[in-house]
Amino acid sequence: MIYTDSYDVIVVGGGHAGTEAALAPARMGLKTLLLTHNVDTLGQMSCNPAIGGIGKGHLVKEIDAMGGLMAIAADQAGIQFRTLNSSKGPAVRATRAQADRVLYRQAVRIALENQENLDIFQQEVIDIILDQDRVNGVKTKMGLTFHARSVILTAGTFLAGKIHIGMQNYVGGRAGDPASIMLADRLRELNLRVDRLKTGTPPRLDARTIDFSILEKQHGDSVLPVFSFMGSVDQHPRQIPCYITHTNEKAHDLIRANLDRSPMYAGVIEGIGPRYCPSIEDKVMRFAERNSHQIYLEPEGLTSNEIYPNGISTSLPFDVQMGIVNSMKGLEKARIMKPGYAIEYDYFDPRDLKPSLETKAINGLFFAGQINGTTGYEEAAAQGLLAGINAGLFVQQKTAWYPRRDQAYLGVLVDDLCTLGTKEPYRIFTSRAEYRLLLREDNADLRLTPIARELGLIDEARWARFNQKLENIVQEQQRLRQIWIHTQSTHLAEVNSILNTPLTREASGEDLLRRPEVDYKTLTALSVFAPACADAEAAEQVEISIKYQGYIEHQYEEIARHKRHESTSIPDNFDYDKVSGLSNEVRLKLTQHRPVSIGQASRISGVTPAAISILLVNLKKQG
Ligand code: FAD
């Protein structure tokens, strides 16, 4: 049965990738359908109830700068906000919020249900409909057919998902949800490389059975950060603390004694797990010299007694989980509400994707999120947004868009995935970016909002706020440039009072701000430079752009050097066999990866600068 005429874009899956993937084309004015197993789990956090962190917070701000939802939902659901690395340079400062998972889901659902051009339908998708090498729609479990010009799959950990607790395992998409078996079987028939990965989660504890009185308390920041460029502190719900406990030798002995009952160590799990989010059994084995690991006890919400013990993800049997939990200070009588588990699932080699996240094999079919080998809500949401935009552009028959590595963490993420692929769950880090000083959280809007406006993703309110901020920045820069302190000035003593060495010649406000000992707040507290700009975000930009001007200019010069060839494109049908002078290994890698540009080709491991020179010459010949 055909349910309706046709959609422009169909999104399969209502997780973090799927929700952003559905919102983007709908905002672009395209008729969009979101199909998901269960409407009540839209925006569900499968694992830790937190958004942001180093690198991840950068992605959240970029999603927001492009009109996405994640930052807005996090502002409405965050119950403990912090700026990480606040004492370090602006490039690595990052926002993180502990989230109330009910409030988060609620914010996502409200946004989706109120989005124009977006329909939501609860059904499992079991098949994708193809017309030769083009996608044409999807089929659902109850036999409904939906047609669309493009389809985005965001099935997360659900494809052939298998849950492990000790030596027991069963089919599932995540705890309490069914796996996608039929769709996984169908996808395995396509010309796409597929493999298995695994991830895990800790047991959840009942707060009423924890002795918090003997544990160290950790509060959020006193000045609360905000995620969205459109958000405000007033949107944050009540803030509550986390607590800290530690594992000890007793727990470690128990883990070592039961390794033969661990599905990972007994060889029952084939998939590789996230290196940077290891299970407790992994930590005990890999860091054998450590006799303790710090565990954060994070509340799952304001109205829930569930506690997330961050740091003891495990797939050990339930009796061992209880032993580990009860061995820790404050948790001697703690009761487990939900067992910890590991899950294995199918993922597709992201090297089979274009940087637009369209599959190379099937026109109009896009993949986003955990299905591409990543881990994390933020990585998934960022890909969802990009796939949503490009599915929209595909329908509009426009050129695909994706950010460069020097433009966004999203550009770094997608380039890493499509060029290098991944053998373990991929997560973003600031260290993955070459141009960190340009890709800051604070300037994500300056980098991306104008592009997003062109793409049709930015509404009038956000555009007005953005332009006001730009104007405030320019005005404040001019003001500081125009105030001069001469050596005869009546303000000299006041100004000298904040300097390490007194002024010996005239200086403008801009010159003074360049001095390491002077920050914007101190400068504008002086009567001659008061009042400070009322727009705190604009003031921050003025300070950073002046203080780091030298470094920023240096990064731009480096980019210009690379860019000369970075964007030289390689045609889809470029024949590497006709290029003489390439080694067989390089030829094979280029043929397998089919990079879309010289920049992408140069980042494939083993592709040497010499091979790039040969390619450049041959591009001209074959062109
Ligand atoms: P998901 O959030 O998994 O959403 C997939 C959606 O697709 C769901 O709504 C599902 O119902 C729907 N769906 C699937 N198949 C179909 C179908 N055939 N038809 C209709 N709908 C379908 N991340 C970390 O950063 N650190 C961690 O330590 C971590 N641990 C994790 C542990 C576990 C046990 C799990 C399950 C996840 C963990 N994650 C962790 C990962 C994090 O949850 C994911 O990265 C993130 O949720 C991926 O988002 P997604 O949108 O790609 O997929």
XYZ file of C-alpha atoms and ligand atoms in Angstrom:
676
model
C 0.000 0.000 0.000
C 1.311 3.457 -0.878
C 0.608 5.753 2.071
C 0.981 9.114 0.403
C 2.019 10.633 -2.937
C 5.606 11.401 -2.321
C 8.114 13.204 -0.092
C 11.237 15.108 -0.990
C 13.249 13.600 1.860
C 12.618 10.591 4.102
C 14.670 10.180 7.278
C 14.812 6.758 8.929
C 15.519 6.931 12.681
C 14.621 9.482 15.350
C 17.896 9.593 17.322
C 20.337 12.497 17.365
C 21.312 12.166 13.716
C 17.751 11.568 12.533
C 16.182 14.546 14.283
C 18.704 17.044 12.869
C 18.518 15.294 9.481
C 14.744 15.768 9.410
C 14.709 19.365 10.611
C 17.228 20.674 8.055
C 15.375 19.881 4.795
C 12.046 20.829 6.394
C 13.549 24.236 7.220
C 14.723 24.483 3.623
C 11.061 24.210 2.638
C 11.127 20.583 1.510
C 8.451 18.028 2.265
C 10.062 15.722 4.794
C 9.036 12.538 6.599
C 10.666 11.146 9.744
C 10.058 7.436 10.231
C 11.090 5.901 13.503
C 10.444 2.809 15.624
C 8.859 4.713 18.479
C 7.795 8.351 18.567
C 8.209 8.371 22.361
C 11.964 7.803 22.045
C 12.645 10.744 19.707
C 15.876 12.375 20.914
C 16.543 9.557 23.410
C 19.993 9.575 25.017
C 21.052 5.927 24.816
C 23.983 6.290 27.159
C 25.289 9.140 29.314
C 22.907 12.031 29.997
C 25.278 14.806 28.923
C 25.798 17.056 25.926
C 29.044 18.740 24.887
C 32.586 18.554 26.223
C 35.889 19.189 24.497
C 35.454 18.957 20.718
C 31.850 17.804 21.169
C 30.803 21.221 22.520
C 32.362 22.759 19.416
C 30.134 20.570 17.236
C 27.039 21.549 19.252
C 27.776 25.247 18.688
C 28.303 24.625 14.960
C 24.999 22.765 14.709
C 23.358 25.723 16.438
C 25.104 28.253 14.197
C 23.481 26.453 11.259
C 20.002 26.580 12.772
C 20.034 23.058 14.291
C 18.318 21.898 17.458
C 20.834 20.260 19.801
C 22.047 23.424 21.599
C 18.519 24.720 22.128
C 17.394 21.383 23.595
C 20.500 21.225 25.817
C 19.829 24.740 27.153
C 16.326 23.661 28.132
C 17.444 20.354 29.668
C 20.852 21.075 31.241
C 20.931 20.514 35.005
C 24.634 21.145 35.479
C 26.548 23.451 33.143
C 30.311 23.888 33.006
C 32.892 25.518 30.766
C 35.728 23.012 30.504
C 39.309 24.316 30.112
C 38.089 27.745 31.215
C 41.608 28.743 32.308
C 43.120 27.727 28.956
C 43.095 29.480 25.568
C 39.808 30.116 23.733
C 40.464 27.373 21.150
C 40.037 24.536 23.634
C 37.386 26.025 25.922
C 34.266 23.894 25.716
C 30.743 23.850 27.094
C 29.319 20.728 28.732
C 25.933 20.157 30.291
C 24.628 17.284 32.323
C 21.119 16.825 30.940
C 17.765 15.753 32.315
C 16.929 13.077 29.755
C 13.151 13.591 30.047
C 13.443 17.348 29.494
C 15.824 16.754 26.580
C 13.446 14.345 24.849
C 10.586 16.750 25.478
C 12.448 19.688 23.886
C 13.291 17.580 20.825
C 9.756 16.315 20.421
C 8.188 19.769 20.716
C 10.582 21.158 18.088
C 9.900 18.297 15.680
C 6.129 18.356 16.081
C 6.034 22.081 15.455
C 8.328 22.131 12.444
C 6.579 23.138 9.247
C 6.954 20.721 6.288
C 7.789 17.814 8.613
C 5.624 14.717 9.125
C 6.395 12.087 11.755
C 5.306 8.461 11.476
C 5.945 5.569 13.846
C 6.993 2.499 11.875
C 10.014 0.282 11.448
C 11.576 0.512 7.997
C 12.528 -2.898 6.607
C 13.544 -2.136 3.030
C 14.760 0.649 0.797
C 13.285 0.866 -2.669
C 15.763 1.289 -5.510
C 15.352 2.203 -9.130
C 18.651 0.869 -10.528
C 21.306 2.999 -8.774
C 18.825 5.562 -7.398
C 16.869 5.459 -4.187
C 13.140 5.804 -4.594
C 11.631 5.293 -1.147
C 11.260 2.872 1.752
C 9.004 0.040 2.864
C 7.843 -0.430 6.455
C 7.131 -3.500 8.563
C 3.339 -3.219 8.133
C 3.744 -3.117 4.355
C 3.446 0.631 3.749
C 5.448 2.165 0.942
C 6.683 5.742 1.092
C 8.259 7.352 -1.953
C 10.905 10.069 -1.805
C 13.618 11.515 -3.971
C 16.183 11.081 -1.244
C 16.457 8.917 1.870
C 18.679 9.375 4.929
C 19.411 6.343 7.091
C 20.274 7.086 10.729
C 19.720 3.695 12.356
C 22.334 4.149 15.127
C 23.220 0.972 17.038
C 20.088 -0.814 15.819
C 21.297 -2.600 12.651
C 21.613 -6.288 13.587
C 22.121 -5.081 17.170
C 23.137 -7.727 19.703
C 23.138 -6.969 23.425
C 25.651 -8.713 25.725
C 25.505 -9.101 29.511
C 28.100 -11.627 30.578
C 27.832 -14.776 28.490
C 24.176 -14.085 27.738
C 23.279 -12.227 24.598
C 20.124 -11.346 22.755
C 18.942 -9.313 19.799
C 18.180 -5.642 20.535
C 18.749 -2.077 19.249
C 19.560 -0.778 22.745
C 18.111 -1.756 26.143
C 14.323 -1.928 25.824
C 14.240 -1.398 22.026
C 14.093 -3.884 19.128
C 16.973 -4.323 16.693
C 16.626 -3.655 12.941
C 17.235 -7.071 11.493
C 15.389 -6.993 8.183
C 16.834 -3.618 7.189
C 20.329 -4.811 8.153
C 19.916 -7.908 5.941
C 18.731 -5.760 3.044
C 21.632 -3.308 3.409
C 24.121 -6.175 3.390
C 22.909 -6.991 -0.156
C 24.044 -3.569 -1.415
C 27.461 -2.697 -2.743
C 28.675 -1.170 0.538
C 31.398 -2.336 2.910
C 29.954 -3.360 6.255
C 31.561 -4.432 9.546
C 30.787 -4.680 13.294
C 31.523 -2.271 16.142
C 30.569 -2.379 19.804
C 29.862 0.087 22.577
C 28.814 -0.256 26.186
C 27.023 1.453 29.031
C 27.201 1.230 32.854
C 24.499 -0.067 35.186
C 22.157 2.655 36.507
C 21.745 3.095 40.258
C 18.895 4.052 42.583
C 19.765 7.401 44.257
C 17.788 6.438 47.376
C 20.308 3.679 48.116
C 23.462 5.835 47.800
C 25.134 7.510 50.793
C 25.891 10.908 49.247
C 26.821 12.360 52.654
C 30.281 10.747 52.559
C 31.022 11.614 48.921
C 32.740 14.588 47.342
C 30.234 16.950 45.721
C 30.822 18.711 42.412
C 28.778 21.761 41.471
C 28.491 23.331 38.030
C 29.983 26.766 37.262
C 28.753 29.759 39.214
C 28.441 31.772 35.986
C 26.455 29.381 33.823
C 27.395 29.075 30.151
C 24.735 28.869 27.433
C 24.889 26.550 24.418
C 22.736 28.279 21.810
C 23.634 31.628 20.246
C 19.902 32.314 20.633
C 19.714 30.979 24.199
C 19.837 32.530 27.640
C 20.594 31.403 31.183
C 16.914 31.905 32.104
C 16.054 28.843 29.996
C 18.152 26.519 32.169
C 16.191 24.411 34.646
C 17.219 24.061 38.318
C 20.925 23.161 38.654
C 22.008 20.189 40.806
C 25.394 18.713 41.804
C 27.172 15.483 40.819
C 29.157 13.323 43.258
C 32.487 11.566 42.972
C 33.552 8.097 44.137
C 36.379 5.741 43.112
C 36.957 2.137 42.168
C 39.444 0.247 44.357
C 41.566 -2.912 44.450
C 38.589 -4.979 45.641
C 36.632 -4.116 42.483
C 39.693 -4.605 40.284
C 40.346 -8.070 41.789
C 36.725 -9.016 41.173
C 37.002 -7.915 37.537
C 40.262 -9.823 36.982
C 38.772 -12.944 38.603
C 35.778 -12.870 36.261
C 37.397 -12.012 32.929
C 36.520 -15.469 31.583
C 32.853 -14.402 31.963
C 33.404 -11.153 30.047
C 32.064 -11.471 26.473
C 34.838 -9.151 25.306
C 37.696 -11.106 26.845
C 36.149 -14.509 26.131
C 36.026 -13.599 22.424
C 32.219 -13.618 22.151
C 32.171 -9.980 20.964
C 33.810 -9.439 17.577
C 33.260 -5.674 17.199
C 35.863 -3.128 18.318
C 34.843 -0.750 21.129
C 35.478 2.970 21.675
C 39.121 3.440 22.716
C 38.400 6.725 24.473
C 35.366 5.483 26.374
C 36.634 2.072 27.562
C 34.731 -0.355 29.741
C 35.867 -0.770 33.352
C 37.235 -4.237 32.530
C 39.287 -2.646 29.726
C 40.595 0.077 32.031
C 41.638 -2.431 34.689
C 43.503 -4.538 32.126
C 45.015 -1.689 30.087
C 46.099 0.440 33.034
C 47.150 -2.401 35.350
C 49.403 -0.069 37.372
C 46.425 2.003 38.583
C 44.616 0.816 41.696
C 41.740 3.294 41.421
C 39.637 5.091 38.799
C 37.479 8.171 39.435
C 33.737 7.620 38.964
C 31.239 10.495 38.609
C 27.751 9.847 39.929
C 25.584 11.881 37.561
C 21.835 12.379 38.125
C 19.719 11.420 35.115
C 17.168 14.131 35.804
C 15.327 16.388 38.236
C 12.360 14.042 38.587
C 14.216 10.733 38.514
C 16.128 8.705 41.100
C 18.295 7.152 38.414
C 22.037 7.777 38.748
C 24.542 7.275 35.927
C 27.918 6.089 37.325
C 30.179 7.566 34.650
C 33.271 5.380 34.264
C 32.049 1.827 34.897
C 30.629 0.895 31.503
C 30.648 -2.898 31.485
C 29.356 -6.082 29.893
C 30.390 -8.319 32.804
C 27.667 -10.601 34.253
C 25.097 -8.997 36.544
C 26.461 -10.549 39.787
C 29.898 -9.053 39.007
C 28.304 -5.674 38.220
C 26.667 -5.735 41.670
C 30.003 -6.636 43.285
C 31.812 -3.760 41.518
C 29.136 -1.236 42.467
C 28.877 -2.299 46.130
C 32.663 -2.262 46.595
C 32.784 1.526 46.141
C 32.550 4.195 48.827
C 29.008 5.504 49.237
C 27.651 2.661 47.071
C 27.937 -0.121 49.659
C 24.144 -0.530 49.674
C 23.429 0.818 46.198
C 20.784 -1.011 44.182
C 21.092 -1.397 40.416
C 17.980 -0.208 38.522
C 19.205 -1.135 35.033
C 22.047 -3.550 34.269
C 25.049 -2.386 32.241
C 25.556 -3.996 28.842
C 27.518 -3.919 25.611
C 25.976 -3.788 22.181
C 27.399 -4.948 18.847
C 25.984 -3.539 15.634
C 26.580 -3.160 11.885
C 28.251 -0.016 10.613
C 29.153 0.967 7.080
C 32.603 1.998 5.930
C 32.363 5.800 5.641
C 34.916 5.727 2.804
C 31.987 4.578 0.667
C 30.395 8.008 1.234
C 30.916 11.319 -0.502
C 31.693 14.220 1.884
C 28.047 15.220 1.450
C 27.289 11.876 3.232
C 25.576 10.528 0.117
C 26.559 6.922 -0.582
C 28.801 6.599 -3.618
C 26.922 3.501 -4.777
C 23.309 4.739 -4.627
C 22.214 8.193 -5.733
C 20.043 10.011 -3.241
C 20.795 7.606 -0.362
C 22.539 9.276 2.592
C 23.930 7.816 5.853
C 24.405 9.784 9.086
C 25.366 9.051 12.700
C 26.529 5.885 14.393
C 25.814 3.918 11.187
C 28.983 5.598 9.786
C 31.232 4.282 12.563
C 31.080 7.266 14.924
C 30.139 7.354 18.588
C 28.432 10.173 20.482
C 25.287 12.241 20.254
C 27.098 15.338 18.989
C 28.963 13.524 16.211
C 25.666 11.941 15.161
C 23.718 15.217 15.240
C 26.384 17.056 13.235
C 26.287 14.399 10.525
C 22.490 14.423 10.585
C 22.470 18.148 9.910
C 24.942 17.765 7.034
C 23.082 14.831 5.478
C 19.793 16.728 5.869
C 21.197 19.770 4.085
C 22.651 17.684 1.263
C 19.568 15.535 0.824
C 17.731 18.854 0.419
C 20.270 20.177 -2.074
C 20.093 16.872 -3.962
C 16.328 17.241 -4.329
C 16.765 20.872 -5.393
C 19.370 19.663 -7.926
C 21.953 21.979 -6.421
C 25.635 21.360 -5.732
C 26.387 19.566 -2.471
C 27.783 21.583 0.441
C 30.213 20.503 3.132
C 32.592 22.594 5.249
C 36.349 22.523 4.795
C 38.677 21.417 7.616
C 39.579 25.041 8.302
C 35.909 26.054 8.436
C 34.369 23.730 11.016
C 34.868 20.686 13.240
C 32.078 19.235 11.135
C 34.480 19.594 8.179
C 37.217 17.773 10.112
C 34.806 14.998 11.150
C 33.420 14.345 7.699
C 36.797 14.571 5.982
C 38.385 12.164 8.506
C 35.541 9.697 8.028
C 35.282 9.808 4.242
C 39.012 9.912 3.610
C 40.494 7.687 6.288
C 37.515 5.568 7.349
C 37.538 4.121 10.854
C 38.140 0.750 12.437
C 36.939 1.779 15.908
C 34.093 4.065 17.045
C 35.227 7.547 15.961
C 34.817 10.542 18.237
C 35.839 14.131 17.709
C 38.741 15.764 19.589
C 40.182 19.240 19.292
C 43.506 17.540 18.490
C 42.032 16.234 15.228
C 41.807 19.800 13.863
C 44.818 21.532 12.283
C 43.392 25.038 12.648
C 42.128 24.997 16.229
C 42.507 28.701 16.817
C 40.048 29.422 14.014
C 37.557 26.712 14.978
C 36.502 28.011 18.377
C 33.152 27.503 20.078
C 32.709 31.261 20.451
C 32.957 32.062 16.719
C 30.943 29.137 15.310
C 28.201 31.585 14.274
C 30.659 33.910 12.519
C 32.022 30.935 10.598
C 28.765 29.259 9.636
C 25.600 31.315 10.068
C 25.967 33.296 6.797
C 26.448 30.021 4.871
C 23.456 28.483 6.607
C 21.389 31.557 5.745
C 22.248 31.063 2.052
C 21.207 27.422 2.348
C 17.806 28.474 3.707
C 18.311 27.225 7.283
C 18.285 30.472 9.274
C 15.092 32.215 10.340
C 14.633 35.983 10.588
C 15.101 36.187 14.367
C 18.461 34.403 14.307
C 19.610 36.397 11.285
C 18.722 39.685 12.985
C 20.577 38.694 16.178
C 23.603 37.636 14.133
C 23.774 40.929 12.226
C 23.359 42.921 15.425
C 26.307 41.047 16.925
C 28.447 41.783 13.844
C 27.597 45.466 14.114
C 28.413 45.504 17.844
C 31.798 43.886 17.166
C 32.734 46.436 14.501
C 31.623 49.372 16.649
C 33.516 48.211 19.709
C 36.684 47.553 17.701
C 36.481 51.059 16.265
C 35.860 52.594 19.671
C 38.924 50.943 21.218
C 41.046 51.906 18.205
C 39.993 55.531 18.520
C 40.762 56.102 22.199
C 44.419 57.109 22.526
C 46.388 57.496 25.761
C 49.218 59.989 25.289
C 52.135 60.303 27.679
C 50.690 63.636 28.790
C 47.163 62.226 29.208
C 45.295 62.876 32.459
C 44.362 59.136 32.333
C 48.000 57.978 32.211
C 48.262 57.064 35.902
C 44.976 55.150 35.791
C 46.099 53.209 32.704
C 49.574 52.530 34.105
C 47.965 51.040 37.202
C 46.883 47.973 35.182
C 50.128 47.584 33.195
C 53.238 45.590 34.130
C 55.455 48.264 32.548
C 54.307 51.910 32.291
C 53.580 53.496 28.915
C 56.523 55.276 27.330
C 54.704 56.259 24.141
C 51.136 56.751 23.064
C 48.903 53.693 22.774
C 45.345 53.003 21.669
C 42.857 50.782 23.517
C 43.608 48.103 20.932
C 47.371 48.332 21.674
C 46.707 48.019 25.397
C 44.449 45.010 24.973
C 47.249 43.245 23.115
C 49.335 43.253 26.287
C 49.180 39.864 28.070
C 48.383 41.399 31.466
C 45.364 43.353 30.172
C 42.003 41.748 29.528
C 38.853 43.364 28.170
C 37.131 43.495 31.552
C 40.042 45.279 33.273
C 40.500 47.695 30.390
C 36.873 48.722 30.191
C 36.715 49.134 33.977
C 38.999 52.180 33.545
C 36.989 55.393 33.279
C 38.617 56.328 29.955
C 37.597 53.037 28.298
C 34.193 52.625 30.002
C 31.522 51.560 29.408
C 32.132 47.966 28.270
C 30.090 46.743 25.302
C 26.733 45.508 26.626
C 26.776 42.578 24.178
C 29.027 40.089 26.034
C 29.433 37.824 22.986
C 30.551 40.754 20.820
C 32.969 41.910 23.542
C 34.471 38.404 23.678
C 35.066 38.478 19.901
C 36.756 41.860 20.133
C 39.067 40.614 22.878
C 39.996 37.355 21.140
C 40.494 38.924 17.707
C 42.864 41.540 19.145
C 44.758 39.313 21.568
C 45.317 36.448 19.144
C 45.602 38.502 15.939
C 49.175 37.341 15.171
C 48.398 33.645 15.609
C 45.137 33.908 13.699
C 46.827 35.619 10.744
C 49.507 32.921 10.749
C 46.830 30.188 10.502
C 45.167 31.987 7.584
C 48.506 32.131 5.748
C 48.979 28.396 6.293
C 45.486 27.711 4.968
C 46.101 29.836 1.872
C 49.221 27.790 1.144
C 47.304 24.506 1.391
C 44.239 25.808 -0.347
C 45.919 26.374 -3.665
C 45.403 22.695 -4.379
C 42.976 21.597 -1.650
C 39.844 22.321 -3.616
C 41.041 21.113 -7.027
C 38.381 18.524 -7.749
C 38.904 15.059 -9.181
C 36.110 13.959 -11.547
C 34.015 10.923 -10.527
C 35.170 9.022 -13.615
C 38.879 9.863 -13.297
C 40.855 6.826 -14.462
C 43.794 6.145 -12.138
C 44.958 3.277 -14.379
C 45.844 5.815 -17.037
C 48.153 7.704 -14.659
C 51.721 6.531 -15.115
C 54.246 6.949 -12.318
C 51.926 6.017 -9.432
C 52.932 3.035 -7.300
C 50.508 0.119 -7.329
C 49.704 0.732 -3.643
C 48.823 4.397 -4.219
C 46.832 3.561 -7.346
C 44.860 0.931 -5.428
C 44.153 3.270 -2.519
C 42.995 6.084 -4.803
C 40.791 3.711 -6.775
C 39.246 2.349 -3.572
C 38.736 5.729 -1.859
C 37.831 7.737 -4.989
C 38.666 11.099 -3.320
C 36.650 14.053 -4.580
C 39.501 16.562 -4.343
C 43.278 16.791 -4.286
C 43.015 17.831 -0.634
C 41.164 14.644 0.227
C 43.587 12.541 -1.816
C 46.556 14.025 0.051
C 45.179 12.867 3.408
C 44.845 9.202 2.440
C 47.584 7.373 4.299
C 50.361 6.358 1.914
C 49.517 8.967 -0.747
C 52.777 10.905 -0.949
C 53.349 14.542 -2.006
C 55.104 13.116 -5.088
C 51.973 11.147 -6.003
C 49.923 14.339 -5.596
C 52.199 16.169 -8.073
C 51.734 13.346 -10.602
C 47.973 13.492 -10.074
C 47.876 17.254 -10.634
C 49.687 16.897 -13.963
C 47.398 14.058 -15.050
C 44.243 15.873 -13.994
C 45.064 18.497 -16.599
C 45.757 15.790 -19.203
C 42.565 13.779 -18.579
C 40.528 16.947 -18.087
P 20.556 6.411 17.786
O 20.576 7.435 18.821
O 20.907 5.013 18.153
O 19.139 6.457 17.087
C 18.769 5.539 16.114
C 17.290 5.729 15.842
O 16.926 4.998 14.698
C 16.385 5.251 16.954
O 15.383 6.199 17.134
C 15.796 3.949 16.403
O 14.542 3.632 16.939
C 15.709 4.282 14.948
N 15.718 3.152 14.029
C 16.694 2.236 13.876
N 16.372 1.380 12.899
C 15.166 1.765 12.428
C 14.305 1.256 11.429
N 14.624 0.193 10.714
N 13.125 1.878 11.205
C 12.774 2.975 11.936
N 13.564 3.488 12.899
C 14.742 2.890 13.140
N 28.207 7.529 22.934
C 29.239 8.137 23.519
O 29.637 9.224 23.117
N 29.879 7.550 24.549
C 29.477 6.364 25.031
O 30.069 5.856 25.951
C 28.375 5.719 24.427
N 27.952 4.526 24.869
C 26.851 3.941 24.339
C 26.378 2.755 24.868
C 25.257 2.160 24.378
C 24.796 0.863 24.982
C 24.589 2.737 23.319
C 23.364 2.098 22.758
C 25.064 3.914 22.772
C 26.204 4.524 23.287
N 26.700 5.724 22.797
C 27.753 6.345 23.376
C 26.368 6.181 21.538
C 25.284 7.183 21.393
O 24.133 6.731 21.986
C 25.152 7.269 19.909
O 26.381 7.670 19.346
C 24.109 8.188 19.417
O 22.904 7.992 20.052
C 23.999 7.919 17.932
O 22.960 8.646 17.401
P 22.216 8.102 16.122
O 21.193 9.110 15.818
O 23.196 7.742 15.089
O 21.543 6.745 16.591
